[in-house]
mmCIF file with all atom_site columns, C-alpha atoms in Angstrom:
data_model
loop_
_atom_site.group_PDB
_atom_site.id
_atom_site.type_symbol
_atom_site.label_atom_id
_atom_site.label_alt_id
_atom_site.label_comp_id
_atom_site.label_asym_id
_atom_site.label_entity_id
_atom_site.label_seq_id
_atom_site.pdbx_PDB_ins_code
_atom_site.Cartn_x
_atom_site.Cartn_y
_atom_site.Cartn_z
_atom_site.occupancy
_atom_site.B_iso_or_equiv
_atom_site.pdbx_formal_charge
_atom_site.auth_seq_id
_atom_site.auth_comp_id
_atom_site.auth_asym_id
_atom_site.auth_atom_id
_atom_site.pdbx_PDB_model_num
ATOM 1   C CA . MET A 1 1   ? 94.752  -28.014 -122.969 1.00 37.00 ? 152 MET A CA 1
ATOM 2   C CA . ARG A 1 2   ? 94.750  -30.225 -126.045 1.00 39.00 ? 153 ARG A CA 1
ATOM 3   C CA . ALA A 1 3   ? 92.054  -32.742 -126.647 1.00 39.00 ? 154 ALA A CA 1
ATOM 4   C CA . SER A 1 4   ? 92.468  -33.924 -130.199 1.00 40.00 ? 155 SER A CA 1
ATOM 5   C CA . SER A 1 5   ? 92.976  -37.392 -131.554 1.00 43.00 ? 156 SER A CA 1
ATOM 6   C CA . VAL A 1 6   ? 95.585  -35.856 -133.830 1.00 48.00 ? 157 VAL A CA 1
ATOM 7   C CA . ASP A 1 7   ? 98.920  -35.348 -132.152 1.00 53.00 ? 158 ASP A CA 1
ATOM 8   C CA . GLN A 1 8   ? 100.256 -32.368 -134.079 1.00 74.00 ? 159 GLN A CA 1
ATOM 9   C CA . PRO A 1 9   ? 102.142 -29.630 -132.257 1.00 83.00 ? 160 PRO A CA 1
ATOM 10  C CA . LEU A 1 10  ? 100.719 -26.131 -132.071 1.00 86.00 ? 161 LEU A CA 1
ATOM 11  C CA . THR A 1 11  ? 102.626 -22.887 -132.337 1.00 90.00 ? 162 THR A CA 1
ATOM 12  C CA . PRO A 1 12  ? 102.475 -20.682 -129.206 1.00 89.00 ? 163 PRO A CA 1
ATOM 13  C CA . THR A 1 13  ? 99.860  -18.421 -130.809 1.00 92.00 ? 164 THR A CA 1
ATOM 14  C CA . GLN A 1 14  ? 97.782  -21.367 -131.991 1.00 92.00 ? 165 GLN A CA 1
ATOM 15  C CA . GLU A 1 15  ? 97.917  -22.721 -128.432 1.00 89.00 ? 166 GLU A CA 1
ATOM 16  C CA . ARG A 1 16  ? 96.651  -19.373 -127.098 1.00 91.00 ? 167 ARG A CA 1
ATOM 17  C CA . VAL A 1 17  ? 93.828  -19.273 -129.647 1.00 93.00 ? 168 VAL A CA 1
ATOM 18  C CA . TYR A 1 18  ? 92.770  -22.853 -128.973 1.00 90.00 ? 169 TYR A CA 1
ATOM 19  C CA . THR A 1 19  ? 92.875  -22.420 -125.189 1.00 87.00 ? 170 THR A CA 1
ATOM 20  C CA . ARG A 1 20  ? 90.756  -19.261 -125.437 1.00 89.00 ? 171 ARG A CA 1
ATOM 21  C CA . LEU A 1 21  ? 88.166  -21.098 -127.549 1.00 90.00 ? 172 LEU A CA 1
ATOM 22  C CA . VAL A 1 22  ? 87.993  -24.018 -125.111 1.00 83.00 ? 173 VAL A CA 1
ATOM 23  C CA . ASP A 1 23  ? 87.739  -21.777 -122.042 1.00 82.00 ? 174 ASP A CA 1
ATOM 24  C CA . HIS A 1 24  ? 84.990  -19.634 -123.587 1.00 83.00 ? 175 HIS A CA 1
ATOM 25  C CA . GLN A 1 25  ? 83.013  -22.684 -124.744 1.00 80.00 ? 176 GLN A CA 1
ATOM 26  C CA . ARG A 1 26  ? 83.201  -24.288 -121.301 1.00 73.00 ? 177 ARG A CA 1
ATOM 27  C CA . ARG A 1 27  ? 82.150  -21.076 -119.520 1.00 74.00 ? 178 ARG A CA 1
ATOM 28  C CA . THR A 1 28  ? 79.348  -19.961 -121.839 1.00 76.00 ? 179 THR A CA 1
ATOM 29  C CA . GLY A 1 29  ? 78.386  -22.927 -124.013 1.00 72.00 ? 180 GLY A CA 1
ATOM 30  C CA . ARG A 1 30  ? 79.143  -21.034 -127.238 1.00 81.00 ? 181 ARG A CA 1
ATOM 31  C CA . MET A 1 31  ? 82.000  -19.762 -129.361 1.00 87.00 ? 182 MET A CA 1
ATOM 32  C CA . PRO A 1 32  ? 83.320  -16.223 -128.775 1.00 89.00 ? 183 PRO A CA 1
ATOM 33  C CA . ASP A 1 33  ? 82.861  -13.305 -131.142 1.00 90.00 ? 184 ASP A CA 1
ATOM 34  C CA . LEU A 1 34  ? 85.974  -13.489 -133.319 1.00 91.00 ? 185 LEU A CA 1
ATOM 35  C CA . SER A 1 35  ? 86.489  -9.747  -133.643 1.00 92.00 ? 186 SER A CA 1
ATOM 36  C CA . GLU A 1 36  ? 86.469  -9.347  -129.855 1.00 93.00 ? 187 GLU A CA 1
ATOM 37  C CA . MET A 1 37  ? 88.685  -12.387 -129.490 1.00 93.00 ? 188 MET A CA 1
ATOM 38  C CA . ALA A 1 38  ? 91.256  -10.977 -131.922 1.00 94.00 ? 189 ALA A CA 1
ATOM 39  C CA . ARG A 1 39  ? 91.368  -7.700  -129.980 1.00 94.00 ? 190 ARG A CA 1
ATOM 40  C CA . SER A 1 40  ? 91.737  -9.453  -126.636 1.00 93.00 ? 191 SER A CA 1
ATOM 41  C CA . LEU A 1 41  ? 94.589  -11.589 -127.979 1.00 93.00 ? 192 LEU A CA 1
ATOM 42  C CA . GLY A 1 42  ? 96.293  -8.579  -129.552 1.00 93.00 ? 193 GLY A CA 1
ATOM 43  C CA . ILE A 1 43  ? 96.313  -10.002 -133.092 1.00 94.00 ? 194 ILE A CA 1
ATOM 44  C CA . HIS A 1 44  ? 94.738  -8.921  -136.373 1.00 94.00 ? 195 HIS A CA 1
ATOM 45  C CA . TYR A 1 45  ? 91.404  -10.485 -137.324 1.00 91.00 ? 196 TYR A CA 1
ATOM 46  C CA . VAL A 1 46  ? 92.892  -11.860 -140.564 1.00 91.00 ? 197 VAL A CA 1
ATOM 47  C CA . SER A 1 47  ? 95.696  -13.492 -138.575 1.00 94.00 ? 198 SER A CA 1
ATOM 48  C CA . LEU A 1 48  ? 93.150  -15.032 -136.207 1.00 94.00 ? 199 LEU A CA 1
ATOM 49  C CA . ARG A 1 49  ? 91.310  -16.619 -139.137 1.00 90.00 ? 200 ARG A CA 1
ATOM 50  C CA . GLN A 1 50  ? 94.594  -18.022 -140.410 1.00 93.00 ? 201 GLN A CA 1
ATOM 51  C CA . HIS A 1 51  ? 95.292  -19.575 -137.027 1.00 94.00 ? 202 HIS A CA 1
ATOM 52  C CA . LEU A 1 52  ? 91.777  -21.052 -136.942 1.00 93.00 ? 203 LEU A CA 1
ATOM 53  C CA . GLU A 1 53  ? 92.288  -22.571 -140.385 1.00 91.00 ? 204 GLU A CA 1
ATOM 54  C CA . ALA A 1 54  ? 95.585  -24.054 -139.183 1.00 92.00 ? 205 ALA A CA 1
ATOM 55  C CA . LEU A 1 55  ? 93.838  -25.528 -136.122 1.00 92.00 ? 206 LEU A CA 1
ATOM 56  C CA . GLN A 1 56  ? 91.277  -27.136 -138.400 1.00 90.00 ? 207 GLN A CA 1
ATOM 57  C CA . LYS A 1 57  ? 93.997  -28.718 -140.557 1.00 91.00 ? 208 LYS A CA 1
ATOM 58  C CA . LYS A 1 58  ? 95.614  -30.130 -137.407 1.00 88.00 ? 209 LYS A CA 1
ATOM 59  C CA . GLY A 1 59  ? 92.314  -31.626 -136.259 1.00 86.00 ? 210 GLY A CA 1
ATOM 60  C CA . TYR A 1 60  ? 91.615  -29.369 -133.277 1.00 88.00 ? 211 TYR A CA 1
ATOM 61  C CA . LEU A 1 61  ? 88.369  -27.802 -134.512 1.00 90.00 ? 212 LEU A CA 1
ATOM 62  C CA . GLN A 1 62  ? 85.960  -27.497 -137.405 1.00 87.00 ? 213 GLN A CA 1
ATOM 63  C CA . PHE A 1 63  ? 86.175  -24.202 -139.270 1.00 82.00 ? 214 PHE A CA 1
ATOM 64  C CA . GLU A 1 64  ? 83.678  -23.381 -142.010 1.00 80.00 ? 215 GLU A CA 1
ATOM 65  C CA . SER A 1 65  ? 83.921  -20.104 -143.900 1.00 76.00 ? 216 SER A CA 1
ATOM 66  C CA . ARG A 1 66  ? 80.513  -18.591 -144.711 1.00 70.00 ? 217 ARG A CA 1
ATOM 67  C CA . GLY A 1 67  ? 81.588  -15.952 -147.193 1.00 68.00 ? 218 GLY A CA 1
ATOM 68  C CA . ARG A 1 68  ? 82.827  -12.385 -147.160 1.00 70.00 ? 219 ARG A CA 1
ATOM 69  C CA . GLY A 1 69  ? 81.445  -10.248 -144.346 1.00 64.00 ? 220 GLY A CA 1
ATOM 70  C CA . ARG A 1 70  ? 80.069  -13.210 -142.377 1.00 72.00 ? 221 ARG A CA 1
ATOM 71  C CA . SER A 1 71  ? 81.640  -14.814 -139.350 1.00 74.00 ? 222 SER A CA 1
ATOM 72  C CA . PRO A 1 72  ? 82.801  -18.399 -139.962 1.00 80.00 ? 223 PRO A CA 1
ATOM 73  C CA . HIS A 1 73  ? 81.138  -21.310 -138.230 1.00 83.00 ? 224 HIS A CA 1
ATOM 74  C CA . LEU A 1 74  ? 83.327  -22.874 -135.527 1.00 87.00 ? 225 LEU A CA 1
ATOM 75  C CA . SER A 1 75  ? 82.852  -26.028 -133.484 1.00 86.00 ? 226 SER A CA 1
ATOM 76  C CA . LEU A 1 76  ? 85.054  -27.978 -131.111 1.00 84.00 ? 227 LEU A CA 1
ATOM 77  C CA . PRO A 1 77  ? 85.005  -31.765 -130.725 1.00 80.00 ? 228 PRO A CA 1
ATOM 78  C CA . PRO A 1 78  ? 83.149  -32.909 -127.583 1.00 71.00 ? 229 PRO A CA 1
ATOM 79  C CA . GLN A 1 79  ? 86.348  -34.096 -125.937 1.00 71.00 ? 230 GLN A CA 1
ATOM 80  C CA . ALA A 1 80  ? 87.726  -30.551 -125.980 1.00 73.00 ? 231 ALA A CA 1
ATOM 81  C CA . THR A 1 81  ? 85.163  -29.179 -123.538 1.00 72.00 ? 232 THR A CA 1
ATOM 82  C CA . GLY A 1 82  ? 83.332  -32.253 -122.331 1.00 79.00 ? 233 GLY A CA 1
ATOM 83  C CA . VAL A 1 83  ? 83.724  -34.196 -119.121 1.00 84.00 ? 234 VAL A CA 1
ATOM 84  C CA . PRO A 1 84  ? 85.308  -37.582 -119.943 1.00 84.00 ? 235 PRO A CA 1
ATOM 85  C CA . VAL A 1 85  ? 83.466  -40.688 -118.792 1.00 88.00 ? 236 VAL A CA 1
ATOM 86  C CA . LEU A 1 86  ? 86.280  -43.015 -117.728 1.00 86.00 ? 237 LEU A CA 1
ATOM 87  C CA . GLY A 1 87  ? 84.366  -46.282 -117.636 1.00 86.00 ? 238 GLY A CA 1
ATOM 88  C CA . GLU A 1 88  ? 82.905  -47.873 -114.511 1.00 88.00 ? 239 GLU A CA 1
ATOM 89  C CA . ILE A 1 89  ? 83.531  -47.778 -110.776 1.00 90.00 ? 240 ILE A CA 1
ATOM 90  C CA . PRO A 1 90  ? 82.325  -50.511 -108.432 1.00 88.00 ? 241 PRO A CA 1
ATOM 91  C CA . ALA A 1 91  ? 79.926  -49.452 -105.685 1.00 83.00 ? 242 ALA A CA 1
ATOM 92  C CA . GLY A 1 92  ? 79.981  -52.660 -103.715 1.00 67.00 ? 243 GLY A CA 1
ATOM 93  C CA . PRO A 1 93  ? 82.850  -55.047 -102.968 1.00 60.00 ? 244 PRO A CA 1
ATOM 94  C CA . PHE A 1 94  ? 86.309  -53.928 -104.065 1.00 54.00 ? 245 PHE A CA 1
ATOM 95  C CA . ASP A 1 95  ? 86.975  -54.537 -107.733 1.00 53.00 ? 246 ASP A CA 1
ATOM 96  C CA . SER A 1 96  ? 89.197  -53.157 -110.451 1.00 49.00 ? 247 SER A CA 1
ATOM 97  C CA . ALA A 1 97  ? 88.076  -49.909 -112.109 1.00 52.00 ? 248 ALA A CA 1
ATOM 98  C CA . ILE A 1 98  ? 88.260  -49.290 -115.828 1.00 46.00 ? 249 ILE A CA 1
ATOM 99  C CA . ALA A 1 99  ? 90.018  -46.016 -116.667 1.00 56.00 ? 250 ALA A CA 1
ATOM 100 C CA . HIS A 1 100 ? 89.782  -45.063 -120.310 1.00 62.00 ? 251 HIS A CA 1
ATOM 101 C CA . PRO A 1 101 ? 87.575  -42.437 -121.985 1.00 71.00 ? 252 PRO A CA 1
ATOM 102 C CA . GLU A 1 102 ? 84.544  -44.223 -123.405 1.00 80.00 ? 253 GLU A CA 1
ATOM 103 C CA . ALA A 1 103 ? 82.416  -41.099 -123.905 1.00 83.00 ? 254 ALA A CA 1
ATOM 104 C CA . TYR A 1 104 ? 82.175  -37.384 -123.121 1.00 83.00 ? 255 TYR A CA 1
ATOM 105 C CA . LEU A 1 105 ? 79.499  -35.290 -121.464 1.00 86.00 ? 256 LEU A CA 1
ATOM 106 C CA . PRO A 1 106 ? 79.153  -31.816 -123.040 1.00 79.00 ? 257 PRO A CA 1
ATOM 107 C CA . LEU A 1 107 ? 78.653  -29.821 -119.839 1.00 76.00 ? 258 LEU A CA 1
ATOM 108 C CA . PRO A 1 108 ? 79.869  -26.253 -120.435 1.00 65.00 ? 259 PRO A CA 1
ATOM 109 C CA . GLY A 1 109 ? 80.121  -24.223 -117.271 1.00 63.00 ? 260 GLY A CA 1
ATOM 110 C CA . LEU A 1 110 ? 80.881  -27.249 -115.082 1.00 70.00 ? 261 LEU A CA 1
ATOM 111 C CA . MET A 1 111 ? 84.631  -26.710 -115.078 1.00 66.00 ? 262 MET A CA 1
ATOM 112 C CA . GLN A 1 112 ? 85.047  -28.167 -111.586 1.00 75.00 ? 263 GLN A CA 1
ATOM 113 C CA . ALA A 1 113 ? 84.065  -31.600 -112.921 1.00 77.00 ? 264 ALA A CA 1
ATOM 114 C CA . SER A 1 114 ? 87.270  -33.407 -113.878 1.00 81.00 ? 265 SER A CA 1
ATOM 115 C CA . PHE A 1 115 ? 85.795  -36.720 -114.989 1.00 87.00 ? 266 PHE A CA 1
ATOM 116 C CA . ALA A 1 116 ? 82.785  -39.003 -114.687 1.00 91.00 ? 267 ALA A CA 1
ATOM 117 C CA . LEU A 1 117 ? 82.261  -42.701 -113.959 1.00 93.00 ? 268 LEU A CA 1
ATOM 118 C CA . ARG A 1 118 ? 79.343  -45.061 -114.458 1.00 93.00 ? 269 ARG A CA 1
ATOM 119 C CA . VAL A 1 119 ? 78.361  -46.801 -111.222 1.00 95.00 ? 270 VAL A CA 1
ATOM 120 C CA . ARG A 1 120 ? 78.310  -50.594 -110.960 1.00 93.00 ? 271 ARG A CA 1
ATOM 121 C CA . GLY A 1 121 ? 76.774  -51.975 -107.777 1.00 94.00 ? 272 GLY A CA 1
ATOM 122 C CA . ASP A 1 122 ? 74.355  -50.753 -105.112 1.00 95.00 ? 273 ASP A CA 1
ATOM 123 C CA . SER A 1 123 ? 76.372  -50.050 -101.951 1.00 95.00 ? 274 SER A CA 1
ATOM 124 C CA . MET A 1 124 ? 75.548  -46.330 -102.343 1.00 97.00 ? 275 MET A CA 1
ATOM 125 C CA . ALA A 1 125 ? 71.827  -46.895 -103.056 1.00 96.00 ? 276 ALA A CA 1
ATOM 126 C CA . ASP A 1 126 ? 69.350  -45.441 -102.781 1.00 93.00 ? 277 ASP A CA 1
ATOM 127 C CA . LEU A 1 127 ? 71.336  -42.198 -103.073 1.00 96.00 ? 278 LEU A CA 1
ATOM 128 C CA . ILE A 1 128 ? 73.366  -43.398 -106.054 1.00 97.00 ? 279 ILE A CA 1
ATOM 129 C CA . GLN A 1 129 ? 71.864  -46.179 -108.142 1.00 96.00 ? 280 GLN A CA 1
ATOM 130 C CA . PRO A 1 130 ? 73.543  -48.758 -110.400 1.00 95.00 ? 281 PRO A CA 1
ATOM 131 C CA . GLY A 1 131 ? 73.975  -47.273 -113.865 1.00 94.00 ? 282 GLY A CA 1
ATOM 132 C CA . ASP A 1 132 ? 74.106  -43.655 -112.653 1.00 96.00 ? 283 ASP A CA 1
ATOM 133 C CA . VAL A 1 133 ? 76.870  -41.483 -114.057 1.00 95.00 ? 284 VAL A CA 1
ATOM 134 C CA . VAL A 1 134 ? 78.640  -39.666 -111.228 1.00 96.00 ? 285 VAL A CA 1
ATOM 135 C CA . LEU A 1 135 ? 80.598  -36.442 -111.756 1.00 94.00 ? 286 LEU A CA 1
ATOM 136 C CA . LEU A 1 136 ? 83.813  -36.085 -109.785 1.00 93.00 ? 287 LEU A CA 1
ATOM 137 C CA . SER A 1 137 ? 86.401  -33.410 -109.069 1.00 91.00 ? 288 SER A CA 1
ATOM 138 C CA . ARG A 1 138 ? 90.033  -34.545 -109.083 1.00 88.00 ? 289 ARG A CA 1
ATOM 139 C CA . ARG A 1 139 ? 91.013  -33.281 -105.632 1.00 90.00 ? 290 ARG A CA 1
ATOM 140 C CA . GLU A 1 140 ? 91.337  -34.412 -102.045 1.00 91.00 ? 291 GLU A CA 1
ATOM 141 C CA . PRO A 1 141 ? 88.182  -34.260 -99.863  1.00 93.00 ? 292 PRO A CA 1
ATOM 142 C CA . ALA A 1 142 ? 87.849  -30.973 -97.981  1.00 93.00 ? 293 ALA A CA 1
ATOM 143 C CA . ARG A 1 143 ? 86.091  -32.592 -95.005  1.00 94.00 ? 294 ARG A CA 1
ATOM 144 C CA . ASP A 1 144 ? 85.202  -35.979 -93.572  1.00 94.00 ? 295 ASP A CA 1
ATOM 145 C CA . GLY A 1 145 ? 82.112  -37.676 -94.919  1.00 96.00 ? 296 GLY A CA 1
ATOM 146 C CA . GLU A 1 146 ? 82.412  -36.686 -98.576  1.00 97.00 ? 297 GLU A CA 1
ATOM 147 C CA . ILE A 1 147 ? 81.659  -39.332 -101.208 1.00 98.00 ? 298 ILE A CA 1
ATOM 148 C CA . CYS A 1 148 ? 84.841  -40.236 -103.059 1.00 97.00 ? 299 CYS A CA 1
ATOM 149 C CA . ALA A 1 149 ? 86.103  -42.550 -105.744 1.00 94.00 ? 300 ALA A CA 1
ATOM 150 C CA . VAL A 1 150 ? 88.977  -44.268 -103.956 1.00 94.00 ? 301 VAL A CA 1
ATOM 151 C CA . ARG A 1 151 ? 91.614  -46.872 -104.674 1.00 91.00 ? 302 ARG A CA 1
ATOM 152 C CA . VAL A 1 152 ? 92.954  -49.273 -102.094 1.00 91.00 ? 303 VAL A CA 1
ATOM 153 C CA . GLU A 1 153 ? 96.524  -50.493 -102.648 1.00 86.00 ? 304 GLU A CA 1
ATOM 154 C CA . GLU A 1 154 ? 96.397  -48.961 -106.162 1.00 75.00 ? 305 GLU A CA 1
ATOM 155 C CA . GLU A 1 155 ? 94.349  -51.881 -107.469 1.00 75.00 ? 306 GLU A CA 1
ATOM 156 C CA . ASP A 1 156 ? 90.873  -52.108 -105.955 1.00 85.00 ? 307 ASP A CA 1
ATOM 157 C CA . ALA A 1 157 ? 88.433  -49.250 -106.430 1.00 89.00 ? 308 ALA A CA 1
ATOM 158 C CA . THR A 1 158 ? 85.122  -48.300 -104.869 1.00 93.00 ? 309 THR A CA 1
ATOM 159 C CA . LEU A 1 159 ? 82.730  -45.378 -104.353 1.00 96.00 ? 310 LEU A CA 1
ATOM 160 C CA . LYS A 1 160 ? 82.115  -44.646 -100.652 1.00 97.00 ? 311 LYS A CA 1
ATOM 161 C CA . TYR A 1 161 ? 81.859  -41.983 -97.967  1.00 98.00 ? 312 TYR A CA 1
ATOM 162 C CA . VAL A 1 162 ? 85.384  -41.361 -96.645  1.00 97.00 ? 313 VAL A CA 1
ATOM 163 C CA . ARG A 1 163 ? 86.133  -40.604 -93.006  1.00 97.00 ? 314 ARG A CA 1
ATOM 164 C CA . ARG A 1 164 ? 89.638  -40.338 -91.563  1.00 95.00 ? 315 ARG A CA 1
ATOM 165 C CA . LEU A 1 165 ? 90.263  -41.869 -88.151  1.00 95.00 ? 316 LEU A CA 1
ATOM 166 C CA . SER A 1 166 ? 93.025  -41.404 -85.626  1.00 92.00 ? 317 SER A CA 1
ATOM 167 C CA . GLY A 1 167 ? 95.820  -43.944 -85.718  1.00 93.00 ? 318 GLY A CA 1
ATOM 168 C CA . GLY A 1 168 ? 96.336  -43.737 -89.475  1.00 94.00 ? 319 GLY A CA 1
ATOM 169 C CA . LYS A 1 169 ? 93.094  -45.446 -90.473  1.00 96.00 ? 320 LYS A CA 1
ATOM 170 C CA . VAL A 1 170 ? 90.342  -44.559 -92.955  1.00 97.00 ? 321 VAL A CA 1
ATOM 171 C CA . GLU A 1 171 ? 86.710  -45.672 -92.914  1.00 97.00 ? 322 GLU A CA 1
ATOM 172 C CA . LEU A 1 172 ? 84.975  -46.366 -96.224  1.00 97.00 ? 323 LEU A CA 1
ATOM 173 C CA . ILE A 1 173 ? 81.263  -46.120 -95.464  1.00 97.00 ? 324 ILE A CA 1
ATOM 174 C CA . PRO A 1 174 ? 78.418  -47.297 -97.729  1.00 97.00 ? 325 PRO A CA 1
ATOM 175 C CA . HIS A 1 175 ? 75.058  -45.525 -98.010  1.00 97.00 ? 326 HIS A CA 1
ATOM 176 C CA . ASN A 1 176 ? 73.274  -48.861 -98.240  1.00 96.00 ? 327 ASN A CA 1
ATOM 177 C CA . ASP A 1 177 ? 73.347  -50.406 -94.765  1.00 94.00 ? 328 ASP A CA 1
ATOM 178 C CA . SER A 1 178 ? 73.292  -53.898 -96.272  1.00 95.00 ? 329 SER A CA 1
ATOM 179 C CA . TYR A 1 179 ? 77.031  -53.414 -96.824  1.00 96.00 ? 330 TYR A CA 1
ATOM 180 C CA . PRO A 1 180 ? 79.671  -53.230 -94.098  1.00 96.00 ? 331 PRO A CA 1
ATOM 181 C CA . THR A 1 181 ? 81.814  -50.222 -93.275  1.00 96.00 ? 332 THR A CA 1
ATOM 182 C CA . LEU A 1 182 ? 85.438  -50.989 -94.152  1.00 94.00 ? 333 LEU A CA 1
ATOM 183 C CA . THR A 1 183 ? 88.421  -49.774 -92.132  1.00 96.00 ? 334 THR A CA 1
ATOM 184 C CA . VAL A 1 184 ? 91.747  -49.732 -93.965  1.00 95.00 ? 335 VAL A CA 1
ATOM 185 C CA . PRO A 1 185 ? 95.191  -48.187 -93.392  1.00 96.00 ? 336 PRO A CA 1
ATOM 186 C CA . ALA A 1 186 ? 95.316  -44.597 -94.654  1.00 95.00 ? 337 ALA A CA 1
ATOM 187 C CA . ARG A 1 187 ? 98.601  -45.302 -96.439  1.00 94.00 ? 338 ARG A CA 1
ATOM 188 C CA . ASP A 1 188 ? 96.791  -47.801 -98.670  1.00 94.00 ? 339 ASP A CA 1
ATOM 189 C CA . VAL A 1 189 ? 94.046  -45.367 -99.752  1.00 94.00 ? 340 VAL A CA 1
ATOM 190 C CA . SER A 1 190 ? 94.259  -42.848 -102.589 1.00 93.00 ? 341 SER A CA 1
ATOM 191 C CA . VAL A 1 191 ? 91.410  -40.554 -103.633 1.00 93.00 ? 342 VAL A CA 1
ATOM 192 C CA . ASP A 1 192 ? 90.824  -40.319 -107.376 1.00 90.00 ? 343 ASP A CA 1
ATOM 193 C CA . GLY A 1 193 ? 87.975  -37.828 -107.145 1.00 92.00 ? 344 GLY A CA 1
ATOM 194 C CA . VAL A 1 194 ? 85.326  -36.219 -104.933 1.00 95.00 ? 345 VAL A CA 1
ATOM 195 C CA . TYR A 1 195 ? 81.640  -36.551 -105.821 1.00 96.00 ? 346 TYR A CA 1
ATOM 196 C CA . LEU A 1 196 ? 79.883  -33.494 -107.283 1.00 94.00 ? 347 LEU A CA 1
ATOM 197 C CA . GLY A 1 197 ? 76.585  -34.877 -108.553 1.00 93.00 ? 348 GLY A CA 1
ATOM 198 C CA . LEU A 1 198 ? 75.059  -37.412 -110.899 1.00 94.00 ? 349 LEU A CA 1
ATOM 199 C CA . LEU A 1 199 ? 73.090  -38.008 -114.076 1.00 93.00 ? 350 LEU A CA 1
ATOM 200 C CA . ARG A 1 200 ? 70.544  -40.803 -114.213 1.00 93.00 ? 351 ARG A CA 1
ATOM 201 C CA . GLY A 1 201 ? 68.796  -42.848 -116.869 1.00 86.00 ? 352 GLY A CA 1
ATOM 202 C CA . SER A 1 202 ? 67.821  -41.217 -120.147 1.00 86.00 ? 353 SER A CA 1
ATOM 203 C CA . ALA A 1 203 ? 69.208  -37.850 -118.983 1.00 79.00 ? 354 ALA A CA 1
ATOM 204 C CA . ALA A 1 204 ? 72.715  -39.311 -118.950 1.00 82.00 ? 355 ALA A CA 1
ATOM 205 C CA . ASP A 1 205 ? 72.305  -41.416 -122.095 1.00 85.00 ? 356 ASP A CA 1
ATOM 206 C CA . SER A 1 206 ? 70.980  -38.492 -124.150 1.00 86.00 ? 357 SER A CA 1
ATOM 207 C CA . LEU A 1 207 ? 74.030  -36.350 -123.306 1.00 84.00 ? 358 LEU A CA 1
ATOM 208 C CA . LEU A 1 208 ? 76.789  -38.897 -123.897 1.00 83.00 ? 359 LEU A CA 1
ATOM 209 C CA . GLU A 1 209 ? 79.011  -38.248 -126.893 1.00 79.00 ? 360 GLU A CA 1
ATOM 210 C CA . PRO A 1 210 ? 81.076  -41.266 -128.019 1.00 76.00 ? 361 PRO A CA 1
ATOM 211 C CA . ALA A 1 211 ? 84.839  -41.032 -127.539 1.00 66.00 ? 362 ALA A CA 1
#
């Protein structure tokens, strides 16, 4: 699980150390105790520090020694544990969706969130407003009626309730009844993610970390 702007390969042990740091940060919101981490990984504490220093040199974390007898200060870049905001998704007529990380949301403990999108349009209002940041899980919907980020014919994207019909059709249903329900062939629809929740206004803006 690498999330560095520096593309330098890791040794197997460095990969284990880095993955453990990322997992612990996402679950608890903090770095693990290094002595306990060394024991759980089956390596000596001195070796663990050497691996951490190597990870810093490769750009995977910040490692600051604080002197003999004191634990070093560690921090991971936001993209290591954050939820990437992959641009905008239309919530209205079909339109192209932007898909590149523009920012990250540091949300430790929300491991089911795969990515986030900023909403453009009001077809899901008043439940989801223009400018809201929606959190999505990269999976197929478990039941009919879930809100999904979908693509139609790989090009056009939208945020809608999804309901499968008999005869190989799918309904894309808005929350705002000013918009029509769309019926399209199931073969033309792919689900990018299933809605988990949202952040709105200053709450979203205050959390965003630039990519």
